[in-house]
mmCIF file of C-alpha atoms in Angstrom:
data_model
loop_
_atom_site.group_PDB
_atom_site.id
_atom_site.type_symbol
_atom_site.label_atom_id
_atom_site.label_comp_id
_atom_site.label_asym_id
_atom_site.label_seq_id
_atom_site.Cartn_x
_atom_site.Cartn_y
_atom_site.Cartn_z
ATOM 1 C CA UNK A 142 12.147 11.920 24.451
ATOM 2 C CA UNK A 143 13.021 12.240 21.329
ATOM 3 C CA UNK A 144 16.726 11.949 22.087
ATOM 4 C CA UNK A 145 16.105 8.284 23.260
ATOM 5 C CA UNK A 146 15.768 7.468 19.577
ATOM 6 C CA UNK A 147 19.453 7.714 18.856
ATOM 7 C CA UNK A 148 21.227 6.846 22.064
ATOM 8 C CA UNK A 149 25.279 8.135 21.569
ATOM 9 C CA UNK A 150 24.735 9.912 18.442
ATOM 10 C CA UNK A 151 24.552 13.822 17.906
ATOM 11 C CA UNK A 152 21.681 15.729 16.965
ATOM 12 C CA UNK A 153 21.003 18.809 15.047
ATOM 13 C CA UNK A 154 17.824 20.105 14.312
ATOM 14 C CA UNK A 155 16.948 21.038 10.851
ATOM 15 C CA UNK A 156 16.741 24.912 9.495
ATOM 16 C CA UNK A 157 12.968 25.199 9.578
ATOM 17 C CA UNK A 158 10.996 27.854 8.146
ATOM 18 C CA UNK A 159 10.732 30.905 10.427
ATOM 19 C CA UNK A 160 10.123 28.186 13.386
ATOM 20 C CA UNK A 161 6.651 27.879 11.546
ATOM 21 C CA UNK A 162 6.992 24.154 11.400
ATOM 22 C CA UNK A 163 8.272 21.070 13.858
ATOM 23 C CA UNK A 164 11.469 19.518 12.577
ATOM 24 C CA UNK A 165 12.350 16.072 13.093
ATOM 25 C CA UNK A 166 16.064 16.476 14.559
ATOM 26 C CA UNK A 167 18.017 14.388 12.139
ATOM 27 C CA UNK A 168 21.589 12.197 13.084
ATOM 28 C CA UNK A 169 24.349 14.095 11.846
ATOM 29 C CA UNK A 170 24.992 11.371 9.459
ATOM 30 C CA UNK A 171 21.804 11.140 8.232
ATOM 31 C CA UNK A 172 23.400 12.244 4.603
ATOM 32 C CA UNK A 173 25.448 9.124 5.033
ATOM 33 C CA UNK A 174 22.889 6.910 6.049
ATOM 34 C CA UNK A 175 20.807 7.933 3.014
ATOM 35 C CA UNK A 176 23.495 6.568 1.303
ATOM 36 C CA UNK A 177 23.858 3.191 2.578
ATOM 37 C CA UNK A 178 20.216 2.519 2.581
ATOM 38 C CA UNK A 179 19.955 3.699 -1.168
ATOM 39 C CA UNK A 180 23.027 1.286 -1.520
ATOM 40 C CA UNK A 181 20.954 -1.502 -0.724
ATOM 41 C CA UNK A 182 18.539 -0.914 -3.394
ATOM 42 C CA UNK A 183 21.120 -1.801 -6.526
ATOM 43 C CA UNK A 184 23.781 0.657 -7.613
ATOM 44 C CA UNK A 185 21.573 3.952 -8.397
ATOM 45 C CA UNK A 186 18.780 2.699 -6.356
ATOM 46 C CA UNK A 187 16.235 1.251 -9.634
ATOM 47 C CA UNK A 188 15.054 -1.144 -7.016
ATOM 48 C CA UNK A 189 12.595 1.308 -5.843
ATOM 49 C CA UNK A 190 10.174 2.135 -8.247
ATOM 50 C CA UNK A 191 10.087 5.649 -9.356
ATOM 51 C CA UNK A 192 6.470 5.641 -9.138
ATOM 52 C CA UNK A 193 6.289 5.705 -5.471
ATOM 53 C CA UNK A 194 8.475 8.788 -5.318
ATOM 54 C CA UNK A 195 7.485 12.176 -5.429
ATOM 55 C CA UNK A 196 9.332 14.079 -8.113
ATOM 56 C CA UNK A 197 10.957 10.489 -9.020
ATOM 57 C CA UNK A 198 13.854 11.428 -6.204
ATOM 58 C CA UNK A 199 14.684 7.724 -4.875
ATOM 59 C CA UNK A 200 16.838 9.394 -2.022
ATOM 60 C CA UNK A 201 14.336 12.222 -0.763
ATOM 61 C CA UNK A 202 11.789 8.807 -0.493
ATOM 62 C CA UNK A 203 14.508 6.662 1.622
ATOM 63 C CA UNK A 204 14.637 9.804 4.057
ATOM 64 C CA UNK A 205 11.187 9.415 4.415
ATOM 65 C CA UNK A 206 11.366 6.120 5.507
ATOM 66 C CA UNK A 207 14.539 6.422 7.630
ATOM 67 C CA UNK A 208 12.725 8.759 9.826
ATOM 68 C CA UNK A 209 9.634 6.622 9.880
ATOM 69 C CA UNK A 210 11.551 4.068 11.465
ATOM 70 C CA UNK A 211 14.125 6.200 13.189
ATOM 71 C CA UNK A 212 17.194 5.954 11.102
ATOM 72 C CA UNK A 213 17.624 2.469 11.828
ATOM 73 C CA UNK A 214 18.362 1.370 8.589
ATOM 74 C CA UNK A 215 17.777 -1.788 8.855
ATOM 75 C CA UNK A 216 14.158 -1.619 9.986
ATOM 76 C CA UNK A 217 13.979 1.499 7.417
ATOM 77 C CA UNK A 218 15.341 -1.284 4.737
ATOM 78 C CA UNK A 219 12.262 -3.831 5.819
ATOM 79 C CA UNK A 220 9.804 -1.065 5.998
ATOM 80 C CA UNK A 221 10.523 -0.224 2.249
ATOM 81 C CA UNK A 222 10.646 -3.675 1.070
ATOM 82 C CA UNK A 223 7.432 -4.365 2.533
ATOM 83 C CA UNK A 224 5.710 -1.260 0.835
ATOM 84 C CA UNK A 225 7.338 -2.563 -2.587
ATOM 85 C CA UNK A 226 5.303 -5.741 -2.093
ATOM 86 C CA UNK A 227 2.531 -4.279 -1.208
ATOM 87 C CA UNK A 228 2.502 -2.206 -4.296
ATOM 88 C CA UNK A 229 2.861 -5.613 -6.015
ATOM 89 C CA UNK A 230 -0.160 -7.617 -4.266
ATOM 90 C CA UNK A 231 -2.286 -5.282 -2.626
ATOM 91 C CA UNK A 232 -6.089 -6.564 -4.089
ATOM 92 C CA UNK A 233 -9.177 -4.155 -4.952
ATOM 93 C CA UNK A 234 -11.668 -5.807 -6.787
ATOM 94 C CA UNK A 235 -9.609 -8.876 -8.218
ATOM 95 C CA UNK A 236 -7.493 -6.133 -9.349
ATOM 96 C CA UNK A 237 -3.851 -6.962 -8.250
ATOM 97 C CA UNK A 238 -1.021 -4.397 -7.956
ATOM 98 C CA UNK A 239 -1.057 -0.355 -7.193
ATOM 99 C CA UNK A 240 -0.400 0.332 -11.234
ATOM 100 C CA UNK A 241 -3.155 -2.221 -12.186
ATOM 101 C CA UNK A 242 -5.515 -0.548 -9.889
ATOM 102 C CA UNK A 243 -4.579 3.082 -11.388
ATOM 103 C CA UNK A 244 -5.223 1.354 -14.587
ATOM 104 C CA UNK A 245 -8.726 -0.485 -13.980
ATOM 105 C CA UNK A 246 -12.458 0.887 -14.256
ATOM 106 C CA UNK A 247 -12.381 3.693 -11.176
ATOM 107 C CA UNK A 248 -14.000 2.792 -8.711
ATOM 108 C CA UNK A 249 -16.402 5.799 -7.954
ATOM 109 C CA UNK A 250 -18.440 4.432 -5.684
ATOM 110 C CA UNK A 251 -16.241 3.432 -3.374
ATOM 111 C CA UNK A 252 -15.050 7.322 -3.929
ATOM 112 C CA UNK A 253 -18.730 8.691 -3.206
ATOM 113 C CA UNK A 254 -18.485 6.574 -0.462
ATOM 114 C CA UNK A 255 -15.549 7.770 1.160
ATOM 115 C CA UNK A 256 -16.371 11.454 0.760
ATOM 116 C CA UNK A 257 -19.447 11.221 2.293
ATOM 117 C CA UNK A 258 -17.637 9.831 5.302
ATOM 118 C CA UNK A 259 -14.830 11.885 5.361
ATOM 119 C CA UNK A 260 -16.085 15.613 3.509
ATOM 120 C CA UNK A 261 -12.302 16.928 2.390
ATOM 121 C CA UNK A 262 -10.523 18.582 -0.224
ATOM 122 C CA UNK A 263 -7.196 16.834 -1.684
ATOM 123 C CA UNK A 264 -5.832 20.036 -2.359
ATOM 124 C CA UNK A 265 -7.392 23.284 -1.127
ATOM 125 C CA UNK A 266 -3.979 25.946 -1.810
ATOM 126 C CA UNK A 267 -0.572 26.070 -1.116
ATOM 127 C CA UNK A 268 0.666 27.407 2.107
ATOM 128 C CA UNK A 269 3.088 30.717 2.275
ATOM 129 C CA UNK A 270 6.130 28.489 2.617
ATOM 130 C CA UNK A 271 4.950 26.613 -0.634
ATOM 131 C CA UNK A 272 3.746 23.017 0.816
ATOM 132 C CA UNK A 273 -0.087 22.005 -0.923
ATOM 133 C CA UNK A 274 -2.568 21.747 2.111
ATOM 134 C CA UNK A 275 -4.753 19.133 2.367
ATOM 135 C CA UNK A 276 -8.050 20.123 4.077
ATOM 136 C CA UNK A 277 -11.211 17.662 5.953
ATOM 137 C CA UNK A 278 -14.437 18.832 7.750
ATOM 138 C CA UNK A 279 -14.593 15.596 10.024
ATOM 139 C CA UNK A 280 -17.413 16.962 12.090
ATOM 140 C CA UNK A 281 -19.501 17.455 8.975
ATOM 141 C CA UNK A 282 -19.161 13.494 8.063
ATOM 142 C CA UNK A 283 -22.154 10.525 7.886
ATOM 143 C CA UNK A 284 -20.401 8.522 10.622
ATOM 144 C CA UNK A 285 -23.503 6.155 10.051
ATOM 145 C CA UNK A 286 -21.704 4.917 6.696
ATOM 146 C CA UNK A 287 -18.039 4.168 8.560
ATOM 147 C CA UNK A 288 -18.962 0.499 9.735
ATOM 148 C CA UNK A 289 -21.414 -0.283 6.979
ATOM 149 C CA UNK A 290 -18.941 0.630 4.396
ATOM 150 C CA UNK A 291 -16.204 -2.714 3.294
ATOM 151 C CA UNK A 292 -12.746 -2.042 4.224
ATOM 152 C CA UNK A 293 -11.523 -2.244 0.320
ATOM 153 C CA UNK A 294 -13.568 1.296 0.214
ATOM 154 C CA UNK A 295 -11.426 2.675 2.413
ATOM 155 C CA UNK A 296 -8.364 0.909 1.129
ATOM 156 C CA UNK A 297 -8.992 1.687 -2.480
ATOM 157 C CA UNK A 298 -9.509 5.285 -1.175
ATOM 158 C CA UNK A 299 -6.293 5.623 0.453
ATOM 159 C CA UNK A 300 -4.311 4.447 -2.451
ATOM 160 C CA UNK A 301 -6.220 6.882 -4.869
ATOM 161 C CA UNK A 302 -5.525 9.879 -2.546
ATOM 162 C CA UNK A 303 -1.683 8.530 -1.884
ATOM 163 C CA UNK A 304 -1.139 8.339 -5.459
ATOM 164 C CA UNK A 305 -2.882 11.396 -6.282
ATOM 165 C CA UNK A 306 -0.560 13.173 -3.584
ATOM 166 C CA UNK A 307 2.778 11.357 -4.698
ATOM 167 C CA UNK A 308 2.296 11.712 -8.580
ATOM 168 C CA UNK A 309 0.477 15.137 -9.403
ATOM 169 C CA UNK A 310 0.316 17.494 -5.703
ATOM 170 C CA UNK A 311 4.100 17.329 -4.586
ATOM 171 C CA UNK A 312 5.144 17.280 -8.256
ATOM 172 C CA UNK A 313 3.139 20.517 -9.219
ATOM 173 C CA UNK A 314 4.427 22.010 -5.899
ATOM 174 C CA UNK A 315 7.930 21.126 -6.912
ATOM 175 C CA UNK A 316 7.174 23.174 -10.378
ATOM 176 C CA UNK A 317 5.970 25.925 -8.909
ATOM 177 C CA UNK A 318 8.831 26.482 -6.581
ATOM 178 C CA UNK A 319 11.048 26.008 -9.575
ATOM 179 C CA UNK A 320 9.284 28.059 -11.694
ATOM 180 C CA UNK A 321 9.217 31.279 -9.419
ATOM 181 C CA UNK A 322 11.557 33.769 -10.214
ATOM 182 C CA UNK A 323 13.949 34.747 -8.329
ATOM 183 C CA UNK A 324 13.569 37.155 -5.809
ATOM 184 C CA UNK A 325 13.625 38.770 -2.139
ATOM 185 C CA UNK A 326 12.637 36.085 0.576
ATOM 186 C CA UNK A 327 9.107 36.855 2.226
ATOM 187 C CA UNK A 328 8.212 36.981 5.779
ATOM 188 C CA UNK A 329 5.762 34.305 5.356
ATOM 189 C CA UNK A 330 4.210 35.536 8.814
ATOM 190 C CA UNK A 331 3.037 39.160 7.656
ATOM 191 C CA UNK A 332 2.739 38.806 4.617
ATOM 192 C CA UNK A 333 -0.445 39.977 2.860
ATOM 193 C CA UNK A 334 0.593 38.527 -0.834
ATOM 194 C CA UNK A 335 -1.926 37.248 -3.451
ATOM 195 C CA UNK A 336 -0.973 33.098 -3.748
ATOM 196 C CA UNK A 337 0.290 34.325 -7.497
ATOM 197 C CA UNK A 338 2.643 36.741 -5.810
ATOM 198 C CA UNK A 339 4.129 34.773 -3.040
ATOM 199 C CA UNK A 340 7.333 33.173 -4.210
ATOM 200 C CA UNK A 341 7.707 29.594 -1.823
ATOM 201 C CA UNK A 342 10.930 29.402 0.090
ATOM 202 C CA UNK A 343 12.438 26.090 -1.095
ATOM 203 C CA UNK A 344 12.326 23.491 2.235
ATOM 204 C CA UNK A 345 16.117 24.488 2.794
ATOM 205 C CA UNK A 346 18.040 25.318 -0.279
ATOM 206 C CA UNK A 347 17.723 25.408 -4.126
ATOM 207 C CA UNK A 348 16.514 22.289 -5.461
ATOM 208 C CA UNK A 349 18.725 20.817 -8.115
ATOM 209 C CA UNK A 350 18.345 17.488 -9.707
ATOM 210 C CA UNK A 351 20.105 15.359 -7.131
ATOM 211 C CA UNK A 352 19.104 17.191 -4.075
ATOM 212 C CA UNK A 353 17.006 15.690 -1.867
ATOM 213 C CA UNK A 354 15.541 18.686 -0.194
ATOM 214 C CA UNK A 355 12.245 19.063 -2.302
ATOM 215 C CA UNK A 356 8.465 19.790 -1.632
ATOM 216 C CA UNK A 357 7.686 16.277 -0.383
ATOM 217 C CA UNK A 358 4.987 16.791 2.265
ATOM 218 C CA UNK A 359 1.564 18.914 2.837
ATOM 219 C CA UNK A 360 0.074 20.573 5.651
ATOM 220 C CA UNK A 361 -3.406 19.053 6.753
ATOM 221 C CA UNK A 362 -6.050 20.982 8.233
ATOM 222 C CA UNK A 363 -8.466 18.872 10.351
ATOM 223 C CA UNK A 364 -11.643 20.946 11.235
ATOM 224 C CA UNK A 365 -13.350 19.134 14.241
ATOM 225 C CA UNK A 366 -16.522 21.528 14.094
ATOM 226 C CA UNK A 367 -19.443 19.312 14.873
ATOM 227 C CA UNK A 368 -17.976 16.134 16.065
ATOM 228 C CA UNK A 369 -19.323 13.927 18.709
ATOM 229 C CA UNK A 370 -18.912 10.578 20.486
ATOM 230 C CA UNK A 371 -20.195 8.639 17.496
ATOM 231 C CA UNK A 372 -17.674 9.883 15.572
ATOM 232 C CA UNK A 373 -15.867 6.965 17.237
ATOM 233 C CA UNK A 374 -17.616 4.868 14.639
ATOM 234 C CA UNK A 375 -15.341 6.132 12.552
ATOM 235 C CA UNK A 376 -12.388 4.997 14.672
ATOM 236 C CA UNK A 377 -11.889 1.637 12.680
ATOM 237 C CA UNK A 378 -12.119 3.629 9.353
ATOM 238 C CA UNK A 379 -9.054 5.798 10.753
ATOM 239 C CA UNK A 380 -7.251 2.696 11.422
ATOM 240 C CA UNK A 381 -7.830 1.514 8.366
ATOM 241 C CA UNK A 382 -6.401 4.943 6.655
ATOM 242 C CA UNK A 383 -3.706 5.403 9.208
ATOM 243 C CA UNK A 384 -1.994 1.689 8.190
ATOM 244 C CA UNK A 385 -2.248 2.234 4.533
ATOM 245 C CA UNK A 386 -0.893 5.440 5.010
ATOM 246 C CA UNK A 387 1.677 5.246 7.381
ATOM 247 C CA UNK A 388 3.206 1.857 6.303
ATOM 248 C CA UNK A 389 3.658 2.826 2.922
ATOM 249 C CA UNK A 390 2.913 6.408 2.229
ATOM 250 C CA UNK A 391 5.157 7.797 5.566
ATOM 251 C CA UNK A 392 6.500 11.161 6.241
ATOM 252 C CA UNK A 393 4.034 12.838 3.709
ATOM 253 C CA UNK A 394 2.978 15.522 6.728
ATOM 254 C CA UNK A 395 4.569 18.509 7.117
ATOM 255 C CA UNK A 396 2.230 20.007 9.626
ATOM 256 C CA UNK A 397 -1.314 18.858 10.920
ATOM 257 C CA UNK A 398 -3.720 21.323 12.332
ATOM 258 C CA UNK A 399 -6.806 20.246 14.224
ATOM 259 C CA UNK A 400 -9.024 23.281 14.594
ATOM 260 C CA UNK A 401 -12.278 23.307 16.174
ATOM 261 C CA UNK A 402 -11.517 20.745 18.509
ATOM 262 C CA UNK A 403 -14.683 20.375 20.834
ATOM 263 C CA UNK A 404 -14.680 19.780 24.812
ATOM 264 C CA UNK A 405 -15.212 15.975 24.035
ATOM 265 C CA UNK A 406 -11.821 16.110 21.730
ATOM 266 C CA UNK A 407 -10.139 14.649 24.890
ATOM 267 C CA UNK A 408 -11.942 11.516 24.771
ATOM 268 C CA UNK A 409 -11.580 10.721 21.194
ATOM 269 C CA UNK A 410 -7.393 11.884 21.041
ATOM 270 C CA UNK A 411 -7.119 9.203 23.789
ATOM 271 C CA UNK A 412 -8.527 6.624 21.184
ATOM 272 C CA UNK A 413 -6.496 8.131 18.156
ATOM 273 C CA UNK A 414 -2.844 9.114 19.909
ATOM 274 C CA UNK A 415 -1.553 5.603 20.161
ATOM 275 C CA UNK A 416 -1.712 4.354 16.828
ATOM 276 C CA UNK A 417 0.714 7.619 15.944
ATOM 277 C CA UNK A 418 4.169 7.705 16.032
ATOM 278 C CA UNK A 419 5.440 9.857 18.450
ATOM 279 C CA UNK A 420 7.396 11.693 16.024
ATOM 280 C CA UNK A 421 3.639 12.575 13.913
ATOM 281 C CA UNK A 422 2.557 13.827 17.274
ATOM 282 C CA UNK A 423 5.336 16.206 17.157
ATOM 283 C CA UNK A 424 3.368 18.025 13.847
ATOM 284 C CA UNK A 425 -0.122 18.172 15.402
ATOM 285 C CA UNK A 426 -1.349 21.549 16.309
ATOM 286 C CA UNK A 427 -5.034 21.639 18.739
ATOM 287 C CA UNK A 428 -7.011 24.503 18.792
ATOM 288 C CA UNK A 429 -9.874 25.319 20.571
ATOM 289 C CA UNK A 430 -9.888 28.785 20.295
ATOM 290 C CA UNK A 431 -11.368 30.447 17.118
ATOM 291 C CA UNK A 432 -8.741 33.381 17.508
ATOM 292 C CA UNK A 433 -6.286 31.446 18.455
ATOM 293 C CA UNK A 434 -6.560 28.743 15.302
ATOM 294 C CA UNK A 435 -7.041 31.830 13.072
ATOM 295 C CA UNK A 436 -3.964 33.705 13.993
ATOM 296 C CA UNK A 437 -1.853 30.180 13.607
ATOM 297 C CA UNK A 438 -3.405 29.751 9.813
ATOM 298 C CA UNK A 439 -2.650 33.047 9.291
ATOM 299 C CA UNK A 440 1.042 32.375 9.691
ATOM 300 C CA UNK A 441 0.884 29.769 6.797
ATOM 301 C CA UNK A 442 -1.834 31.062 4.804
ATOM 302 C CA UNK A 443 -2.908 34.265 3.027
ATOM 303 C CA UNK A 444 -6.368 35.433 4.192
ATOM 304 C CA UNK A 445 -7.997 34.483 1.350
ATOM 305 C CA UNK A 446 -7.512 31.314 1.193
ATOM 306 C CA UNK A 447 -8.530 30.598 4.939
ATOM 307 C CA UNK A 448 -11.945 28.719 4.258
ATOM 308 C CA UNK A 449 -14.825 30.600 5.103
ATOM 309 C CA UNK A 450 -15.655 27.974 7.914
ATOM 310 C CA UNK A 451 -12.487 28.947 10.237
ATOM 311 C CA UNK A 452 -12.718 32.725 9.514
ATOM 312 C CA UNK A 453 -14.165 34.989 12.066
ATOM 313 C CA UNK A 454 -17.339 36.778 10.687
ATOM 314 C CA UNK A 455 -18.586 40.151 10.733
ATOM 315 C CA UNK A 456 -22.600 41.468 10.765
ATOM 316 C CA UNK A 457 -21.841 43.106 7.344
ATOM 317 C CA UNK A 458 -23.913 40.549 5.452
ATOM 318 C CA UNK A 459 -20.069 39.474 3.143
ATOM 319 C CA UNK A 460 -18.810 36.277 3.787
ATOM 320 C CA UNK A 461 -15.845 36.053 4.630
ATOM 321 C CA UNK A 462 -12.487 33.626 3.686
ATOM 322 C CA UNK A 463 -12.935 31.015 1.247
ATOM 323 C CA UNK A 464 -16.329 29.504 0.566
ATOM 324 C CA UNK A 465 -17.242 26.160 -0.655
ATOM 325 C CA UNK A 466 -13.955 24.282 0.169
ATOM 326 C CA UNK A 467 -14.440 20.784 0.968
ATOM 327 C CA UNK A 468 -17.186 18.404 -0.233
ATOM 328 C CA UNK A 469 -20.395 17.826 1.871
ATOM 329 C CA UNK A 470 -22.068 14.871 2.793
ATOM 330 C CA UNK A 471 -25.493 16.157 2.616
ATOM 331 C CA UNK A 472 -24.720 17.423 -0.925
ATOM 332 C CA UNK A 473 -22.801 14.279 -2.384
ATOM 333 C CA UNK A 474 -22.679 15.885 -5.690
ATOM 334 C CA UNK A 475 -20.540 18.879 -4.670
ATOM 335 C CA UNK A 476 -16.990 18.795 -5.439
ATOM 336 C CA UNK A 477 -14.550 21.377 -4.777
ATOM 337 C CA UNK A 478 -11.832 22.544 -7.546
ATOM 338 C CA UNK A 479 -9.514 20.697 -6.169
ATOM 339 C CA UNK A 480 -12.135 17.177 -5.835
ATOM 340 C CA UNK A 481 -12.291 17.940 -9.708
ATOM 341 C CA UNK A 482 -9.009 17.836 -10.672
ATOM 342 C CA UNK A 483 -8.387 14.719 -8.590
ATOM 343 C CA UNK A 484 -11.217 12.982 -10.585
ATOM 344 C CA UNK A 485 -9.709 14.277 -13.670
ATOM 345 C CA UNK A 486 -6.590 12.607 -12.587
ATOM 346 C CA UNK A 487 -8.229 9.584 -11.863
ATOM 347 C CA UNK A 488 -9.952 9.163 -15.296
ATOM 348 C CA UNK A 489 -6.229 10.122 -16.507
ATOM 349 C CA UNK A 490 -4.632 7.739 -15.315
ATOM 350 C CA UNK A 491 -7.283 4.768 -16.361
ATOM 351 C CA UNK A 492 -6.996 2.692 -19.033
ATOM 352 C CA UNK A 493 -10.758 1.506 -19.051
ATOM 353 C CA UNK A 494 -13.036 2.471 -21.927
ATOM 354 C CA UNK A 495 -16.004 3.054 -18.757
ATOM 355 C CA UNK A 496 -13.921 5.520 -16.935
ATOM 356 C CA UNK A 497 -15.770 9.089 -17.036
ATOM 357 C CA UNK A 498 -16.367 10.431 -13.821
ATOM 358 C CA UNK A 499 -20.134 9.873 -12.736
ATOM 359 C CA UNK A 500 -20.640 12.744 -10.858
ATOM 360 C CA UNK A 501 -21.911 16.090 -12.042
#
């Protein structure tokens, strides 16, 4: 299928890490392409705002897009120019523009809101191969709130957790790849490293300033546990997400993982597969099996920082895996480490004298 997408043109799939991941299989110009479409964009490309690219690498962002829309460039071209506007006029509030909204008085109730929907972590670790993962508890959601809830909630929410991914995640992944010294490769599949001992593999070679190979994606892990039909309430609240995202945040996914996934899950895919690209498909892993799923997130992650939820328990009265991972909805006042630091980022980055974060 995927071959249809460039009819006459030669394909190589990319090096991909120990065949842990799906790799889109890239034109053999693709380098070249790159090129023209950063052409496009003035002579070193300072039509694209820097802000909307991870590590401020214009060219890494283009490839994003060009595989959004195929490596046509000219749909790539209009894709990119539309996200630039929408930077420019998207509206929360009266507040006009993706910097103006950064700047203005958080909004932290559409945040509460939003987490009580959707219980998740923005950044839980960092896989073995280095990518941040992003983790959500769907099943463990107040589906009740998705229709009640205004769509500038989940807007506004989409844009904080974009931002926060673009700006601060894939940056500090990009540092700590850098920063690791140098040393053996791993077998990220066996082994049993401490996260402060596992030196990433770089995506494909050593990042240098003008390479475009750099941590620019995470790996999500979807935990289905407890879903049900009514979690088709929160169908429109997806759509709402999955525009935002994939219109002008693309290509951010390295991996997805949907774990958990109940007898039901058949119904609700059939609502959620079409509005993906086929290509996103591609990344989605479905497990139903507990030993199954646990084996597959043991290839990416070290045992300890498998969340308690999705690790297979013994009668010896210790927990096992990672507690306390993702925020609750019953307990709207729990955040996660990584919830913190994203509110900390969020008060950061406003200018408004009634910024502090509200919640405890």
């Amino acid at each position: 299928m995927l071959s249809k997408w460039f009819a006459g043109a030669q394909l190589k799939e990319m090096p991909s890490l120990a065949g842990t991941f799906h790799e889109y299989p890239h034109p053999e110009n693709w380098e070249a392409l790159v090129e023209v479409l950063h052409s496009r964009f003035g002579t070193n490309g300072e039509g694209i705002p820097l802000e909307m690219c991870p590590c401020g690498n214009r060219k890494a962002t283009l490839r994003r897009f060009l595989v959004a829309r195929r490596y046509v460039v000219d749909d790539a071209e209009k894709m990119l120019r539309d996200t630039i506007e929408w930077r420019t006029n998207v509206t929360i509030g009266g507040v006009k523009g993706v910097e103006l909204i950064l700047k203005s008085k958080p909004r932290w109730d559409f945040i509460a809101a939003n987490r009580r929907i959707i219980p998740a972590t923005p950044f839980h670790c960092y896989t073995r191969q280095g990518y941040p993962v992003y983790a959500l508890r769907l099943g463990k959601g107040d589906s009740s709130l998705a229709t009640s809830v205004h769509e500038e909630c989940h807007v506004y929410s989409s844009i904080i957790r974009g931002e926060h991914l673009v700006r601060k995640i894939l940056p500090d992944a990009q540092s700590r790849y850098q920063n690791s010294h140098v040393g053996p490769d791993l077998d990220d599949s066996t082994s049993e490293c401490k996260e402060s001992q596992t030196l990433p593999e770089s995506p494909r070679a050593v990042v240098v300033e003008d390479s475009i190979d750099i941590f620019d994606k995470q790996v999500v892990i979807v935990d289905l546990e407890g879903i049900s039909m009514s979690a088709l309430r929160c169908l429109y609240v997806f759509k709402v997400i999955n525009s935002v995202a994939s219109l002008n945040y693309p290509e951010l996914s390295k991996a997805i993982y949907i774990v958990n996934a109940p007898s039901i899950f058949d119904y609700l895919w059939s609502a959620v597969k079409p509005l993906l690209a086929s290509h996103t498909q591609n990344k989605i892993r479905i497990y139903q099996s507990c030993a199954q799923q646990y084996e597959a997130l043991r290839e990416i992650l070290i045992e300890d920082d498998i969340a308690d939820y999705l690790t297979p328990q013994e009668n010896s009265g210790i927990t096992r895996g990672r507690p306390g991972c993702v925020t609750e909805s019953e307990y709207p006042g729990y955040r996660p480490e990584g919830v913190k630091h994203m509110d900390l980022w969020i008060e950061s980055m406003s200018q408004d004298s009634s910024k502090e974060c509200p919640f405890a």
